[in-house]
Coordinates of C-alpha atoms and ligand atoms in Angstrom, one line a residue:
M1434 CA -17.6 -12.2 -31.1
A1435 CA -17.5 -8.3 -31.7
N1436 CA -15.0 -6.6 -29.5
D1437 CA -17.5 -4.7 -27.4
D1438 CA -19.4 -8.1 -26.7
K1439 CA -16.1 -9.6 -25.7
F1440 CA -15.4 -6.8 -23.3
K1441 CA -19.1 -7.3 -21.7
K1442 CA -18.5 -11.0 -21.5
V1443 CA -15.2 -10.3 -19.7
I1444 CA -16.6 -8.0 -17.1
S1445 CA -19.7 -10.4 -16.4
H1446 CA -17.5 -13.3 -16.3
A1447 CA -15.1 -11.5 -13.8
K1448 CA -18.0 -10.8 -11.5
E1449 CA -19.9 -14.3 -11.8
Y1450 CA -16.7 -16.4 -11.1
G1451 CA -15.5 -14.3 -8.1
Y1452 CA -12.7 -12.4 -9.8
V1453 CA -13.6 -8.7 -9.7
F1454 CA -16.5 -6.9 -8.0
Q1455 CA -17.6 -3.3 -8.2
S1456 CA -16.4 -1.6 -5.0
S1457 CA -19.3 -0.9 -2.3
E1458 CA -21.6 -2.4 -5.0
I1459 CA -24.5 -2.6 -2.2
Y1460 CA -24.4 1.3 -2.3
D1461 CA -24.5 1.5 -6.0
G1462 CA -20.6 1.3 -6.4
L1463 CA -17.9 4.0 -6.6
S1464 CA -16.9 5.0 -10.1
A1465 CA -13.6 3.4 -11.3
V1466 CA -12.9 1.7 -7.9
Y1467 CA -12.9 -2.1 -7.8
D1468 CA -12.5 -4.9 -5.3
Y1469 CA -10.7 -8.2 -6.2
A1470 CA -12.8 -11.2 -5.0
Q1471 CA -11.6 -14.6 -3.8
N1472 CA -10.3 -15.7 -7.1
G1473 CA -9.2 -12.3 -8.3
A1474 CA -7.0 -11.8 -5.2
E1475 CA -5.2 -15.2 -6.0
L1476 CA -4.7 -14.4 -9.6
K1477 CA -3.4 -10.8 -8.7
K1478 CA -1.1 -12.2 -6.3
N1479 CA 0.3 -14.7 -8.7
I1480 CA 1.0 -12.1 -11.2
R1481 CA 2.6 -9.9 -8.7
D1482 CA 4.7 -13.0 -7.6
Y1483 CA 5.6 -13.7 -11.2
W1484 CA 6.9 -10.2 -11.6
W1485 CA 8.8 -10.2 -8.4
K1486 CA 10.6 -13.3 -9.0
A1487 CA 11.6 -12.2 -12.7
M1488 CA 12.5 -8.9 -11.5
V1489 CA 14.0 -9.0 -7.9
Q1490 CA 14.6 -12.8 -7.1
M1491 CA 16.4 -13.6 -10.4
H1492 CA 18.6 -10.5 -10.6
D1493 CA 21.6 -10.5 -8.2
N1494 CA 21.6 -6.5 -8.5
I1495 CA 17.9 -5.8 -8.0
V1496 CA 16.4 -5.6 -4.5
G1497 CA 12.9 -5.0 -3.4
I1498 CA 11.3 -2.5 -0.9
D1499 CA 8.0 -1.7 0.4
A1500 CA 7.8 2.2 1.0
A1501 CA 4.9 3.9 2.6
I1502 CA 1.9 5.4 0.6
F1503 CA 2.0 8.6 2.6
M1504 CA 5.2 10.7 1.8
H1505 CA 6.4 13.9 2.7
P1506 CA 4.5 16.4 0.7
T1507 CA 7.5 18.1 -0.5
T1508 CA 8.2 14.9 -2.3
W1509 CA 5.7 15.7 -4.9
K1510 CA 6.8 19.4 -5.3
A1511 CA 10.3 18.0 -6.1
S1512 CA 9.1 15.4 -8.3
G1513 CA 7.0 17.9 -10.5
H1514 CA 3.6 16.4 -9.8
V1515 CA 2.3 19.4 -8.0
D1516 CA 3.0 21.6 -10.9
A1517 CA 2.9 19.1 -13.9
F1518 CA 0.9 16.2 -13.1
N1519 CA -2.2 17.5 -15.1
D1520 CA -4.4 16.1 -17.7
P1521 CA -6.3 18.4 -20.2
L1522 CA -10.0 18.0 -19.7
I1523 CA -12.8 19.3 -22.0
D1524 CA -16.6 19.1 -21.2
N1525 CA -19.4 18.7 -23.9
K1526 CA -22.1 21.2 -22.8
D1527 CA -25.0 19.1 -24.2
S1528 CA -24.2 15.6 -22.6
K1529 CA -22.4 17.2 -19.8
K1530 CA -19.9 14.6 -20.2
R1531 CA -16.2 15.2 -19.4
Y1532 CA -13.2 14.0 -21.7
R1533 CA -9.6 14.1 -21.7
A1534 CA -9.0 16.2 -24.8
D1535 CA -5.7 14.3 -25.8
V1536 CA -7.7 11.0 -25.7
L1537 CA -10.3 12.4 -27.9
V1538 CA -7.8 13.3 -30.6
E1539 CA -5.8 10.0 -30.1
D1540 CA -9.2 7.9 -30.7
F1541 CA -9.9 10.0 -33.7
R1542 CA -6.4 9.3 -35.0
E1543 CA -6.9 5.5 -34.2
K1544 CA -9.8 5.4 -36.1
I1545 CA -7.9 6.7 -39.2
L1546 CA -5.4 4.0 -38.6
Q1547 CA -8.0 1.4 -38.5
K1548 CA -9.4 2.6 -41.9
I1549 CA -5.9 2.2 -43.2
N1550 CA -5.5 -1.5 -41.9
K1551 CA -8.9 -2.1 -43.3
D1552 CA -7.8 -0.9 -47.0
V1553 CA -4.8 -3.0 -46.5
A1554 CA -6.7 -6.1 -45.5
K1555 CA -9.0 -5.8 -48.3
A1556 CA -6.4 -5.3 -50.9
K1557 CA -4.6 -8.4 -49.5
K1558 CA -7.7 -10.4 -49.8
R1559 CA -8.0 -9.3 -53.5
F1560 CA -4.7 -9.8 -54.7
G1561 CA -3.9 -13.0 -52.8
D1562 CA -0.1 -14.1 -52.9
A1563 CA 0.6 -11.4 -55.5
F1564 CA 0.1 -8.8 -52.6
N1565 CA 2.9 -6.5 -52.0
E1566 CA 1.8 -4.7 -48.6
S1567 CA 4.8 -2.2 -48.3
E1568 CA 4.4 -1.1 -52.1
F1569 CA 0.6 -0.7 -51.4
R1570 CA 1.1 1.3 -48.4
S1571 CA 3.5 3.7 -50.0
T1572 CA 1.4 4.1 -53.4
N1573 CA -2.2 3.8 -52.7
G1574 CA -4.0 7.4 -52.7
N1575 CA -6.5 6.4 -50.0
V1576 CA -3.7 5.1 -47.6
L1577 CA -1.2 8.2 -48.4
R1578 CA -4.1 10.7 -47.8
R1579 CA -5.0 9.1 -44.3
Q1580 CA -1.2 8.6 -43.4
K1581 CA -0.8 12.3 -43.9
Q1582 CA -3.7 13.3 -42.0
M1583 CA -2.5 11.2 -39.0
D1584 CA 0.8 12.6 -39.1
E1585 CA -0.5 16.3 -39.2
I1586 CA -2.5 15.5 -36.2
T1587 CA 0.3 13.9 -34.4
V1588 CA 2.6 17.1 -35.0
E1589 CA -0.4 19.5 -33.9
L1590 CA -1.2 17.2 -30.9
T1591 CA 2.6 17.2 -29.8
R1592 CA 2.8 20.7 -30.1
V1593 CA -0.2 21.8 -28.0
Q1594 CA 0.8 19.3 -25.2
E1595 CA 4.4 20.7 -25.2
E1596 CA 3.6 24.2 -25.3
S1597 CA 0.3 23.6 -23.0
D1598 CA -1.6 25.7 -25.5
L1599 CA -5.1 25.1 -24.3
E1600 CA -6.6 27.2 -27.0
G1601 CA -4.8 25.5 -29.6
F1602 CA -6.2 22.1 -28.1
K1603 CA -9.7 23.1 -28.4
Q1604 CA -9.2 24.3 -31.9
L1605 CA -7.6 21.0 -32.9
I1606 CA -10.8 19.2 -31.7
L1607 CA -13.0 21.6 -33.6
D1608 CA -10.8 21.4 -36.7
L1609 CA -11.2 17.6 -36.7
G1610 CA -14.8 17.8 -36.3
I1611 CA -14.7 15.5 -33.2
V1612 CA -18.1 15.0 -31.7
C1613 CA -19.0 13.9 -28.2
P1614 CA -19.8 10.1 -28.5
V1615 CA -22.9 10.6 -26.2
S1616 CA -24.6 13.7 -27.7
G1617 CA -23.1 13.7 -31.0
S1618 CA -22.5 17.6 -30.8
K1619 CA -19.6 19.6 -31.1
N1620 CA -20.6 22.0 -28.3
W1621 CA -17.4 21.8 -26.2
T1622 CA -16.2 24.1 -23.4
D1623 CA -12.7 25.5 -23.4
V1624 CA -9.8 22.9 -22.3
K1625 CA -8.6 23.3 -18.8
Q1626 CA -5.8 21.5 -16.8
F1627 CA -6.7 19.3 -14.1
N1628 CA -4.4 17.9 -11.4
L1629 CA -4.7 14.2 -10.7
M1630 CA -3.4 13.7 -7.3
F1631 CA -5.8 13.2 -4.5
G1632 CA -5.3 15.3 -1.3
T1633 CA -5.6 14.2 2.2
K1634 CA -4.7 15.3 5.7
L1635 CA -2.3 14.0 8.4
G1636 CA -3.0 15.3 12.1
A1637 CA -5.6 15.2 14.8
S1638 CA -6.8 18.7 14.7
A1639 CA -7.8 21.0 11.9
E1640 CA -5.3 23.6 12.6
S1641 CA -2.3 21.4 13.0
A1642 CA -3.1 19.1 10.2
M1643 CA -0.7 18.7 7.4
D1644 CA -1.9 18.4 3.8
L1645 CA -0.7 15.3 2.2
Y1646 CA -1.3 13.6 -1.4
L1647 CA -2.1 10.0 -1.9
R1648 CA 1.1 8.7 -4.1
P1649 CA 0.3 8.8 -7.8
E1650 CA 3.1 6.6 -8.5
T1651 CA 5.3 4.2 -6.4
A1652 CA 8.5 5.4 -7.9
Q1653 CA 9.2 8.4 -5.6
G1654 CA 9.2 6.0 -2.5
I1655 CA 12.1 4.3 -4.3
F1656 CA 14.0 7.6 -5.2
V1657 CA 13.9 9.2 -1.6
N1658 CA 15.2 5.6 -0.3
F1659 CA 17.9 5.4 -3.0
L1660 CA 20.8 6.3 -0.8
N1661 CA 19.7 4.2 2.3
V1662 CA 19.3 1.1 0.1
Q1663 CA 22.6 1.6 -1.7
K1664 CA 24.5 2.1 1.4
T1665 CA 22.9 -0.6 3.7
G1666 CA 22.8 -3.0 0.6
R1667 CA 26.4 -2.2 -0.5
M1668 CA 24.9 -1.9 -4.0
K1669 CA 27.1 -1.0 -6.9
I1670 CA 25.9 0.6 -9.8
P1671 CA 24.2 -0.7 -12.1
F1672 CA 21.6 -1.8 -9.4
G1673 CA 17.7 -1.5 -9.3
I1674 CA 15.3 -1.1 -6.6
A1675 CA 11.9 -2.6 -7.1
Q1676 CA 8.4 -2.3 -5.4
T1677 CA 4.9 -3.2 -5.9
G1678 CA 2.2 -1.2 -4.2
K1679 CA -1.0 1.2 -4.7
A1680 CA -1.2 4.3 -6.4
F1681 CA -4.0 6.8 -6.8
R1682 CA -5.1 9.2 -9.4
N1683 CA -8.2 11.1 -9.8
E1684 CA -8.7 10.0 -13.4
I1685 CA -11.0 12.4 -15.4
V1686 CA -12.0 9.7 -17.8
A1687 CA -12.4 6.6 -15.7
R1688 CA -13.7 4.0 -18.1
Q1689 CA -12.9 0.4 -19.5
F1690 CA -13.3 -1.5 -16.3
I1691 CA -10.0 -2.0 -14.3
F1692 CA -7.9 -0.7 -17.2
R1693 CA -8.1 2.8 -15.8
M1694 CA -8.8 3.0 -12.2
R1695 CA -8.7 5.8 -9.4
E1696 CA -6.9 3.4 -6.9
F1697 CA -4.7 0.9 -8.5
E1698 CA -1.4 -1.2 -8.0
Q1699 CA 1.8 -0.5 -9.8
M1700 CA 5.0 -2.8 -10.1
E1701 CA 7.9 -0.5 -10.8
M1702 CA 11.7 -0.9 -10.8
Q1703 CA 14.1 1.9 -10.9
F1704 CA 17.5 1.1 -12.3
F1705 CA 20.5 3.2 -11.3
I1706 CA 23.0 3.4 -14.1
K1707 CA 26.2 5.4 -15.1
P1708 CA 25.2 8.6 -17.0
G1709 CA 25.8 8.2 -20.8
T1710 CA 24.9 4.6 -20.6
Q1711 CA 20.9 5.1 -20.7
K1712 CA 20.5 4.2 -24.4
E1713 CA 22.2 0.7 -24.0
W1714 CA 20.0 0.2 -20.8
F1715 CA 16.8 1.5 -22.4
D1716 CA 17.3 -1.1 -25.1
Y1717 CA 18.1 -3.8 -22.7
W1718 CA 15.0 -3.4 -20.5
K1719 CA 12.6 -3.0 -23.6
E1720 CA 13.8 -6.5 -24.7
T1721 CA 13.8 -7.9 -21.2
R1722 CA 10.3 -6.8 -20.3
L1723 CA 8.9 -7.8 -23.7
K1724 CA 10.3 -11.3 -23.1
W1725 CA 8.5 -11.3 -19.6
H1726 CA 5.3 -10.7 -21.4
K1727 CA 6.0 -13.2 -24.1
S1728 CA 6.9 -16.0 -21.5
L1729 CA 3.2 -16.3 -20.5
G1730 CA 2.0 -17.2 -24.0
L1731 CA -0.6 -14.7 -24.5
G1732 CA 0.2 -14.3 -28.2
E1733 CA 3.3 -12.6 -29.7
E1734 CA 1.0 -10.7 -32.1
N1735 CA -0.7 -9.0 -29.0
Y1736 CA 2.2 -6.8 -28.1
R1737 CA 3.7 -3.7 -29.9
F1738 CA 6.0 -1.0 -28.8
H1739 CA 4.7 2.7 -28.9
D1740 CA 7.5 5.2 -28.7
H1741 CA 6.5 8.6 -26.9
E1742 CA 6.4 11.5 -29.3
K1743 CA 5.6 13.9 -26.2
L1744 CA 7.9 12.9 -23.2
A1745 CA 7.1 13.4 -19.7
H1746 CA 8.9 16.1 -17.7
Y1747 CA 11.4 13.8 -16.4
A1748 CA 12.4 11.5 -19.4
D1749 CA 14.8 11.6 -22.3
A1750 CA 13.3 8.4 -24.1
A1751 CA 10.1 6.6 -23.4
T1752 CA 8.2 3.7 -24.8
D1753 CA 5.0 1.8 -23.9
I1754 CA 4.6 -2.0 -24.4
E1755 CA 1.0 -1.9 -25.7
F1756 CA -1.3 -4.9 -25.5
N1757 CA -4.3 -5.9 -27.7
F1758 CA -7.0 -5.5 -25.2
P1759 CA -10.7 -6.1 -26.2
F1760 CA -10.9 -2.5 -27.0
G1761 CA -7.8 -2.3 -29.2
F1762 CA -4.0 -1.9 -28.5
K1763 CA -3.4 0.1 -25.2
E1764 CA -0.6 1.0 -22.9
L1765 CA 0.2 -2.0 -20.5
E1766 CA 3.6 -1.0 -19.3
G1767 CA 5.9 2.1 -19.5
I1768 CA 9.7 2.1 -20.2
H1769 CA 11.3 5.5 -19.2
S1770 CA 14.7 6.7 -19.2
R1771 CA 14.3 9.3 -16.6
T1772 CA 18.0 10.8 -16.6
D1773 CA 19.0 12.3 -13.2
F1774 CA 15.9 14.4 -12.8
D1775 CA 14.5 12.8 -9.8
L1776 CA 17.6 12.3 -7.7
K1777 CA 18.7 15.9 -8.7
Q1778 CA 15.3 17.3 -7.5
H1779 CA 15.1 15.5 -4.3
E1780 CA 18.8 16.8 -3.6
E1781 CA 17.6 20.0 -4.3
F1782 CA 14.4 20.1 -2.2
S1783 CA 15.9 18.0 0.7
G1784 CA 19.3 19.7 1.0
K1785 CA 20.7 16.1 1.2
K1786 CA 23.3 14.8 -1.3
L1787 CA 22.0 11.8 -3.2
Q1788 CA 25.3 10.7 -5.0
Y1789 CA 27.1 7.7 -5.7
F1790 CA 30.8 7.2 -5.2
D1791 CA 32.1 5.1 -8.3
H1792 CA 35.3 3.4 -7.1
E1793 CA 36.4 2.3 -10.4
E1794 CA 36.2 5.9 -11.7
K1795 CA 37.1 7.5 -8.5
A1796 CA 34.3 10.1 -8.7
N1797 CA 30.9 11.0 -7.4
Y1798 CA 27.9 11.2 -9.5
T1799 CA 24.3 11.5 -9.7
P1800 CA 23.1 8.3 -11.3
Y1801 CA 20.9 8.1 -14.3
V1802 CA 17.7 6.1 -14.1
L1803 CA 15.8 3.4 -16.3
E1804 CA 12.4 2.8 -15.2
T1805 CA 10.1 0.0 -16.0
S1806 CA 6.5 0.6 -14.6
I1807 CA 3.6 -1.9 -15.1
G1808 CA 0.1 -1.5 -13.8
L1809 CA -0.8 -4.9 -12.0
D1810 CA -4.6 -4.3 -12.7
R1811 CA -4.0 -3.8 -16.3
M1812 CA -1.8 -6.8 -16.4
F1813 CA -4.7 -8.6 -14.9
L1814 CA -7.1 -7.4 -17.5
A1815 CA -4.7 -8.4 -20.3
V1816 CA -4.2 -12.0 -18.9
F1817 CA -7.9 -12.4 -18.0
S1818 CA -9.5 -10.9 -21.0
N1819 CA -7.0 -13.0 -23.5
S1820 CA -7.8 -16.2 -21.6
L1821 CA -11.7 -16.0 -21.9
V1822 CA -12.7 -18.1 -24.9
E1823 CA -15.9 -19.7 -26.1
E1824 CA -15.0 -22.8 -27.5
E1825 CA -17.2 -25.1 -30.1
L1826 CA -17.1 -28.7 -29.3
E1827 CA -17.6 -31.7 -31.5
N1828 CA -21.1 -32.5 -30.2
N1829 CA -22.4 -29.0 -31.3
T1830 CA -22.1 -27.7 -27.8
T1831 CA -19.9 -24.7 -26.6
R1832 CA -17.9 -24.5 -23.4
T1833 CA -16.6 -21.4 -21.8
V1834 CA -12.9 -21.7 -20.8
L1835 CA -10.7 -19.4 -18.9
K1836 CA -7.2 -20.4 -20.3
L1837 CA -5.3 -18.7 -17.7
P1838 CA -1.5 -19.5 -18.0
A1839 CA -1.2 -22.5 -15.4
V1840 CA 1.4 -20.6 -13.4
L1841 CA -1.2 -17.7 -12.8
A1842 CA -4.3 -19.6 -12.3
P1843 CA -5.9 -19.0 -8.7
T1844 CA -6.4 -22.7 -8.3
K1845 CA -4.2 -25.3 -9.7
A1846 CA -6.3 -28.3 -9.4
A1847 CA -9.9 -29.4 -8.3
V1848 CA -10.5 -32.7 -6.7
F1849 CA -13.9 -34.8 -7.1
P1850 CA -15.3 -37.7 -5.8
L1851 CA -17.2 -39.5 -8.7
V1852 CA -20.1 -40.0 -6.2
K1853 CA -20.6 -39.0 -2.6
K1854 CA -20.6 -42.3 -1.1
D1855 CA -18.5 -45.8 -0.8
G1856 CA -15.7 -43.8 0.9
L1857 CA -14.8 -41.8 -2.5
P1858 CA -15.1 -38.4 -0.6
D1859 CA -12.6 -39.5 2.1
V1860 CA -10.1 -40.3 -0.5
A1861 CA -10.6 -37.0 -2.4
K1862 CA -10.4 -35.1 0.7
Q1863 CA -7.0 -36.8 1.6
I1864 CA -5.7 -35.8 -1.6
V1865 CA -6.7 -32.3 -1.2
E1866 CA -4.9 -32.3 2.2
D1867 CA -1.6 -33.6 0.7
L1868 CA -1.7 -31.5 -2.3
K1869 CA -2.5 -28.1 -0.5
W1870 CA 0.9 -27.8 1.0
D1871 CA 2.1 -27.1 -2.5
F1872 CA -0.7 -25.7 -4.6
N1873 CA -4.0 -24.1 -4.1
V1874 CA -6.4 -26.8 -4.4
F1875 CA -10.1 -27.1 -4.4
Y1876 CA -12.5 -29.9 -3.5
D1877 CA -16.1 -30.4 -5.0
E1878 CA -18.7 -33.0 -4.6
K1879 CA -21.8 -31.1 -5.9
D1880 CA -23.5 -32.0 -9.2
A1881 CA -22.4 -34.5 -12.0
V1882 CA -18.9 -34.7 -12.9
G1883 CA -19.4 -33.2 -16.5
K1884 CA -20.9 -30.1 -14.8
R1885 CA -18.1 -30.0 -12.2
Y1886 CA -15.5 -30.0 -15.1
R1887 CA -17.3 -27.1 -16.9
R1888 CA -17.3 -24.9 -13.8
Q1889 CA -13.5 -25.4 -13.3
D1890 CA -13.0 -24.6 -17.0
A1891 CA -14.7 -21.5 -16.6
N1892 CA -12.8 -20.7 -13.4
G1893 CA -9.6 -21.3 -15.1
T1894 CA -8.4 -24.2 -13.1
P1895 CA -5.8 -26.2 -15.0
F1896 CA -6.3 -29.5 -13.7
C1897 CA -9.4 -31.7 -12.4
I1898 CA -8.8 -34.8 -10.7
T1899 CA -11.4 -37.5 -10.2
V1900 CA -11.5 -40.4 -7.7
D1901 CA -13.6 -43.2 -8.7
H1902 CA -14.3 -47.0 -7.5
D1903 CA -11.2 -48.0 -9.4
T1904 CA -9.0 -45.8 -7.1
L1905 CA -10.1 -47.8 -4.1
E1906 CA -8.6 -51.0 -5.9
D1907 CA -5.3 -49.5 -7.4
N1908 CA -4.7 -46.0 -6.0
T1909 CA -4.8 -44.3 -9.5
V1910 CA -7.2 -41.4 -10.4
T1911 CA -8.3 -39.8 -13.5
I1912 CA -6.4 -36.3 -14.2
R1913 CA -8.1 -34.0 -16.8
H1914 CA -6.3 -31.3 -18.7
R1915 CA -8.4 -28.0 -19.0
D1916 CA -7.2 -27.1 -22.3
T1917 CA -6.8 -30.1 -24.1
M1918 CA -9.8 -31.9 -22.1
E1919 CA -7.4 -34.9 -22.5
Q1920 CA -7.9 -37.5 -19.5
K1921 CA -5.2 -39.7 -18.0
R1922 CA -5.1 -42.4 -15.5
V1923 CA -2.3 -41.7 -13.2
K1924 CA -1.0 -42.7 -9.6
I1925 CA -2.0 -40.7 -6.6
E1926 CA 1.6 -40.4 -5.6
D1927 CA 2.5 -38.7 -9.0
L1928 CA 0.0 -36.0 -9.0
K1929 CA 2.2 -33.6 -7.2
D1930 CA 4.9 -33.9 -9.9
I1931 CA 2.6 -34.0 -12.9
I1932 CA 1.0 -30.6 -11.6
K1933 CA 4.3 -29.0 -10.5
A1934 CA 5.6 -29.7 -14.1
E1935 CA 3.0 -27.4 -15.4
V1936 CA 2.5 -24.6 -12.8
D1937 CA 6.1 -24.1 -11.8
V1938 CA 7.4 -20.5 -12.0
K1939 CA 10.7 -21.8 -13.3
H1940 CA 9.1 -23.8 -16.2
W1941 CA 7.4 -20.3 -17.5
L1942 CA 10.4 -18.0 -16.6
M1943 CA 12.8 -20.2 -18.5
R1944 CA 11.0 -19.2 -21.8
M1945 CA 12.6 -15.9 -21.2
K1946 CA 15.9 -17.3 -22.0
Ligands
GAP363 N1 6.2 5.9 -12.5 C1 6.0 6.0 -13.8 C2 4.6 6.0 -14.0 O1 3.7 6.1 -13.1 P1 2.6 5.8 -15.9 O2 2.9 5.6 -17.4 O3 2.1 7.0 -15.5 O4 4.2 6.0 -15.4 C3 2.8 3.3 -15.5 O5 2.2 4.5 -15.1 C4 1.8 2.1 -15.5 O6 0.8 2.2 -14.5 C5 0.8 2.4 -16.7 O7 1.7 1.8 -17.9 C6 -0.4 1.5 -16.4 O8 -0.1 0.2 -16.6 C7 -0.4 1.8 -15.0 N2 -1.6 2.8 -14.8 C8 -1.3 4.1 -14.8 N3 -2.5 4.8 -14.5 C9 -3.4 3.9 -14.1 C10 -4.7 3.8 -13.7 N4 -5.5 4.9 -13.6 N5 -5.4 2.6 -13.7 C11 -4.9 1.3 -13.7 N6 -3.5 1.4 -14.1 C12 -2.8 2.5 -14.3

């Protein structure tokens, strides 16, 4: 399936099976705002729990908090967001469409990379086993020319961003001959800076109201609580504070479904460390976070690191874990070495000391911070899109299966009576009653069993359990596995252990070891 088609299928499947709906759909929706439906809310919760278990509960030195979305407005002055949380935007005068100038250039560069990869793939096919990829890349004229162009674009893009050279930005777009994907024209406006924070007001009357922002990241709720948590939790460096919660950004280009939203959820952890040790912790968290992703079995080839050329105002090193979404490799998680920027800024703006007394060193210092920050919605999209497959079956039919990692699946098992009579529904309902203490389970008696299996395959349910007439004789049922479609006869009393063995968080997180 072509990538575009695959992505359309992902979006329509998410709606059809009760995972994601457009927000306020009956009023024609709200751009880049989505609601999680009955299955989506469960999947999202399971991803959040999987992260929380790995990051908070499995680490003796990491604790979790839940800070408010509203924060004192000075927070955002101190953090740099009021002055520097901007995106460069550009409009096409013919289509009236608005774009992020940096994204236009990055997409152009990505297309060149795709051409290089195509050349390499073609040569590989032609030369077979004799093909030496690194030699080809370093000698082939086309590849070298394209690589040179990519490098030049990177250098100029970094320069215009670092120097906030908006004229230079426009010139780069013109020089590269980038056209509007909608109108096909090069009729561009100047590039302008646009602050992404949403403003709101706190207070009962217009005169006394205070201007606030909806938080654009959860991280600042952690920084302002650093000392409270350190003291009340008697935390010793190195230690981490984690939280999950909503963040809001007035994104200029909000496309690609739940990939880039205006209201989204982050799962962030700030790890407070001794200054000078940031390099070693940066490497540690890069490796640890990648292991967490890989533990879910979405395919090792679907991840890559992208080290930042342009660093955010607070960072001395940064990398993205990129995932192979249906529209290509894009950022899924950021790992940032944030130095002591945030704590120092909050010290300055609040006038309160935010330091740590190191008993071993017998000295006070402002800790450095290593941050891991992942978008929950993006993780949802990574898991969901990767899991959706169309399978050719032996009898020349196809089935749609949502091969969600069992630990994340919204419903762990569906229980069916083979027919709606002879007492089979009562036995099936009793199984549901017993299993629901441990798992989210679902009862279904409508349609033929084959159809019910297909519905649960498309819904991502790892197990289907069927009660038939033999069950009344010997207390056994058929358990069917979603991915292999293998069916086994098992005792009702063993169901809990069989399901647990495959859906248990421990079973999955142990893969990180
Ligand atoms: N505290 C650091 C921070 O917020 P970021 O790279 O701007 O860093 C971190 O965001 C993660 O949040 C991203 O890797 C992405 O997964 C997610 N994210 C950012 N903007 C988003 C948006 N508009 N919609 C969905 N997820 C978003």
